[in-house]
CSV table of C-alpha atoms in Angstrom, one decimal:
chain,number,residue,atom,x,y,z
S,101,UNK,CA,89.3,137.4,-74.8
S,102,UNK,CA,91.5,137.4,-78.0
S,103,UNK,CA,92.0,141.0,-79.2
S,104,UNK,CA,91.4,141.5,-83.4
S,105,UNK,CA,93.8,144.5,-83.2
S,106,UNK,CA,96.6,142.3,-81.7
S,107,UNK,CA,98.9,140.9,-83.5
S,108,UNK,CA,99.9,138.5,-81.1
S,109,UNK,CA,96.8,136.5,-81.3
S,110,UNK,CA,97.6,132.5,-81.3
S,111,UNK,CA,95.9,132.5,-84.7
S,112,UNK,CA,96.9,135.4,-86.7
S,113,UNK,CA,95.7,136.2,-90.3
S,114,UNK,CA,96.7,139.9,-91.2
S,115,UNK,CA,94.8,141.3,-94.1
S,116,UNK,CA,95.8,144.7,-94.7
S,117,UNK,CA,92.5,146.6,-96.0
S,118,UNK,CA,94.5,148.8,-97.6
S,119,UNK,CA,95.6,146.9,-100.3
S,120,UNK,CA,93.0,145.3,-100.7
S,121,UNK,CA,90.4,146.4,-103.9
S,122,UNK,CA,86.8,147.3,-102.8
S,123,UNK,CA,85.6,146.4,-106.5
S,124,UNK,CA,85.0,142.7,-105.3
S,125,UNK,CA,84.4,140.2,-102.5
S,126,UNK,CA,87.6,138.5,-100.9
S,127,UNK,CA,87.4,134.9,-99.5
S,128,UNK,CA,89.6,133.5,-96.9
S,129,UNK,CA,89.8,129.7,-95.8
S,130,UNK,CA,91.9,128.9,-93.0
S,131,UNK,CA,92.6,126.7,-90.6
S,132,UNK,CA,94.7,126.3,-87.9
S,133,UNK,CA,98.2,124.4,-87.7
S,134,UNK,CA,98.5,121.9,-84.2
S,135,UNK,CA,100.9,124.4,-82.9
S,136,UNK,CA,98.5,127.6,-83.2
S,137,UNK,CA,95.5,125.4,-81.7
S,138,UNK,CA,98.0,125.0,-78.8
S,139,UNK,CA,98.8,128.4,-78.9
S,140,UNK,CA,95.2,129.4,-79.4
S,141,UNK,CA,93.6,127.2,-76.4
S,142,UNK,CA,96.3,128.7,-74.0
S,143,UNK,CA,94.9,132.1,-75.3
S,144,UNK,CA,91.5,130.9,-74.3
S,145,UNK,CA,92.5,129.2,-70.9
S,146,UNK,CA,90.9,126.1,-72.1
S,147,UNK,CA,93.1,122.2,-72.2
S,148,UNK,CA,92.9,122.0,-75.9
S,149,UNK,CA,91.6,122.7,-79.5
S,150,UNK,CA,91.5,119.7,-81.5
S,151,UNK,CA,90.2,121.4,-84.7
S,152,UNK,CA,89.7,125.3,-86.1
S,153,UNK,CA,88.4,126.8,-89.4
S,154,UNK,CA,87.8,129.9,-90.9
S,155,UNK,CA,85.6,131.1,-93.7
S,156,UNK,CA,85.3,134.4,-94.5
S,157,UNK,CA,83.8,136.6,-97.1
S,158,UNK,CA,85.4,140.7,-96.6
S,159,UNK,CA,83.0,142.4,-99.5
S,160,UNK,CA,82.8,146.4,-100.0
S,161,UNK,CA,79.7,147.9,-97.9
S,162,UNK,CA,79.5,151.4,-99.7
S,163,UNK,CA,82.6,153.5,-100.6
S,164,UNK,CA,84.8,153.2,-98.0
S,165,UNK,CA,83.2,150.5,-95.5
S,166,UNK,CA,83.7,146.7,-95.2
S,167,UNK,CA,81.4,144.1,-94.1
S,168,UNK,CA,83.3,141.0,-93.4
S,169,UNK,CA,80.8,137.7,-92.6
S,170,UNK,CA,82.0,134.5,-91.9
S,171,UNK,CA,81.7,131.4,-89.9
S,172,UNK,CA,84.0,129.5,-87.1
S,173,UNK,CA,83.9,125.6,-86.4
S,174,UNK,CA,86.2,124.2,-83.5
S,175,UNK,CA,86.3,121.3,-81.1
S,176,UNK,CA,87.5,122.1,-77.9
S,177,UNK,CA,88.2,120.8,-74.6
S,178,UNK,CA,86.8,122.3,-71.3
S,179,UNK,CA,87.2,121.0,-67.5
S,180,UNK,CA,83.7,119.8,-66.5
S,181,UNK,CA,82.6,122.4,-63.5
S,182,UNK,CA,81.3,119.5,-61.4
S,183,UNK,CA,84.5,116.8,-62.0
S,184,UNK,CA,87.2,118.3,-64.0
S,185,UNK,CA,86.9,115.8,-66.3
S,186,UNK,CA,87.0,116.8,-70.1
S,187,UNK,CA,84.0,117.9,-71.9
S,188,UNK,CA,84.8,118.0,-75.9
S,189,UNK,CA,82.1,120.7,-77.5
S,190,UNK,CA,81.5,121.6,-80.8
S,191,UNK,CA,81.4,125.1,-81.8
S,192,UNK,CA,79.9,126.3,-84.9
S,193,UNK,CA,79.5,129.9,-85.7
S,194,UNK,CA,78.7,132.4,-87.8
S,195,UNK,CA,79.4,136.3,-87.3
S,196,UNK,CA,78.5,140.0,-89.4
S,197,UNK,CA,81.1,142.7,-88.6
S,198,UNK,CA,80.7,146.1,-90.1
S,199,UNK,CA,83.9,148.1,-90.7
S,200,UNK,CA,82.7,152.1,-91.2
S,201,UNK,CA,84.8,154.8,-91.8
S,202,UNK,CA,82.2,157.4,-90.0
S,203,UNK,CA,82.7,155.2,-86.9
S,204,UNK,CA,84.7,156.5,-84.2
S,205,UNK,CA,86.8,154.2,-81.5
S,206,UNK,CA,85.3,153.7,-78.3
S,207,UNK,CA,87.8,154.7,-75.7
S,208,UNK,CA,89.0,152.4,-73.3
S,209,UNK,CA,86.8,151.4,-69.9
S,210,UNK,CA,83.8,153.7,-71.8
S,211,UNK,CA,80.5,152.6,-71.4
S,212,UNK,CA,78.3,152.7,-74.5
S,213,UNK,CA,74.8,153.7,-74.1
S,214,UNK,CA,71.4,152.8,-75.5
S,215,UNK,CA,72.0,154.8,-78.2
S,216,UNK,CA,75.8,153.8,-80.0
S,217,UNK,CA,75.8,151.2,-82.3
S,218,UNK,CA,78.1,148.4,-81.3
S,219,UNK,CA,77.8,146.5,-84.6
S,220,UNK,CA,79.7,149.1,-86.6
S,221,UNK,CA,83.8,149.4,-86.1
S,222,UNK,CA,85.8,151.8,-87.4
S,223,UNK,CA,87.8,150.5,-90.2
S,224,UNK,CA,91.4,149.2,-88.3
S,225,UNK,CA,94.8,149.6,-91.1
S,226,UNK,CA,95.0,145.8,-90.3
S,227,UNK,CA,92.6,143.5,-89.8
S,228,UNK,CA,93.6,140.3,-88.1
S,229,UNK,CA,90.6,137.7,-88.8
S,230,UNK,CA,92.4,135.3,-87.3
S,231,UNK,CA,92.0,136.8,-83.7
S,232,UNK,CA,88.2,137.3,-84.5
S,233,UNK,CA,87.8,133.8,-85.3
S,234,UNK,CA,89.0,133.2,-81.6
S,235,UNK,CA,87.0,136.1,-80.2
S,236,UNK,CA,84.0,134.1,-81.8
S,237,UNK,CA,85.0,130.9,-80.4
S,238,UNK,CA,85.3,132.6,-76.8
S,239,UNK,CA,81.9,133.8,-76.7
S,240,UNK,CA,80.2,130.6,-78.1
S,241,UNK,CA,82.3,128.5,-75.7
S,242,UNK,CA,80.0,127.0,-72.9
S,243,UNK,CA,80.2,129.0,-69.3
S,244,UNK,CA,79.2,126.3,-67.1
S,245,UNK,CA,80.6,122.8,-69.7
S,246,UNK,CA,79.8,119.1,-67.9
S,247,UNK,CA,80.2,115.9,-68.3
S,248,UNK,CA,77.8,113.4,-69.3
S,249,UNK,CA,76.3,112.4,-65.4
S,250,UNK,CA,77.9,115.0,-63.6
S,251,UNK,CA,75.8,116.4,-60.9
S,252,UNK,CA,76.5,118.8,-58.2
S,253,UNK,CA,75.8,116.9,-55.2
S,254,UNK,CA,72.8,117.3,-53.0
S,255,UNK,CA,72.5,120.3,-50.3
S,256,UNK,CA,70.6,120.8,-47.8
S,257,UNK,CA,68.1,123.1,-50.0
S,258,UNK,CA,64.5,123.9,-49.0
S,259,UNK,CA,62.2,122.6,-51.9
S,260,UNK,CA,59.6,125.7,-51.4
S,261,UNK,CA,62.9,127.9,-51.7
S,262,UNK,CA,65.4,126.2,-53.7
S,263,UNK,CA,67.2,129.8,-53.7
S,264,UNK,CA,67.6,129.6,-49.4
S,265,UNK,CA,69.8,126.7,-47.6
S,266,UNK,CA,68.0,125.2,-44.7
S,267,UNK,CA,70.1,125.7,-41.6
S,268,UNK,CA,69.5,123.1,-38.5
S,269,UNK,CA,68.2,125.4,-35.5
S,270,UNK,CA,71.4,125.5,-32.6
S,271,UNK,CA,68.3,125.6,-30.0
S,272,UNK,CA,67.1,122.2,-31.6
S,273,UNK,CA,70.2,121.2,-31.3
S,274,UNK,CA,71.0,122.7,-27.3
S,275,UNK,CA,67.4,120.9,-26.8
S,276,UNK,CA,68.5,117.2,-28.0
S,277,UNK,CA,71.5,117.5,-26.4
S,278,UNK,CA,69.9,118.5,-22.7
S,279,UNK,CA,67.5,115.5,-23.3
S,280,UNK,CA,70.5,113.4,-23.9
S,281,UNK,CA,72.1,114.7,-21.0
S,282,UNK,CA,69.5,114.3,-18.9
S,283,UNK,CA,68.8,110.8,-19.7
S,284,UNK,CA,65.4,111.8,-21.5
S,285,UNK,CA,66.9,110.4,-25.2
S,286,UNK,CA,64.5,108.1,-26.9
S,287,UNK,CA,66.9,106.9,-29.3
């Protein structure tokens, strides 16, 4: 999953908070150029990315915070699970991301518990909404994507237990085969 602290992300847009007045709202439009959507679907391990936009609104939320609210659109390409054929999906999004200067950083591998807000950030020196526009994109895209008709085919699956695969019985078998054998086969 793209990183928002990276600036190596496939679709990078730096905004520097820093310089940036917290008297008024700042809007950001972007979209992406055919070789970042390249970039950018390599990045998500999908074929392709045929479109990508960003708006975003980055506004003051007290003194020293940020709340930055926008909304993704892309069309993308993923390998149908059943035929690997291409599935084209839509993905429209919107997101809330609060940046707080009270927050701390949540150290590597560290599990958060009931209790710690994951909503709130700590305010980065750069904030790449670029890479967050991917991020979005990763979690919307579909886990499981098929094409129109594709079925998995049919298993041997008991109907009272769809969870359980019925297995033939070897003694069934062992018996069939002694009746054949034997020269008792009705068949």
């Amino acid at each position: 999953m793209p990183n928002p602290s990276d600036p190596s992300s496939a679709f990078s847009r730096p905004v520097q908070l820093s310089r940036l007045t917290s008297a008024q709202p700042h809007l950001f439009e972007e979209t992406a150029d055919t070789g970042e959507m390249k970039a950018a679907a390599l990045q998500l391990d999908i074929p392709a990315i045929r479109k990508l936009r960003l708006s975003a609104r980055l506004e003051p939320a007290g003194k020293r915070d940020w709340r930055l609210r926008g909304s993704v659109g892309a069309t993308v390409t993923q390998e149908c699970v059943v035929t690997l054929e291409p599935v084209v999906t839509r993905i429209d999004t919107d997101f809330t991301r609060l940046y707080s200067a009270a927050a701390r950083p949540v150290p590597d591998g560290a599990e958060l518990g009931e209790d710690d807000d994951i909503d709130i950030e700590p305010i980065p020196e750069e904030l790449d909404i670029g890479a967050i526009a991917l991020e979005e994109i990763a979690l919307a895209l579909p886990l499981y994507p098929r094409a129109a008709g594709a079925e998995l085919p049919e298993t041997a699956v008991d109907p009272d237990d769809p969870g359980e695969v019925k297995r033939e019985n070897p003694f069934e078998a062992l018996a069939a085969l002694k009746d054949k054998l034997s020269g008792n086969d009705d068949t």
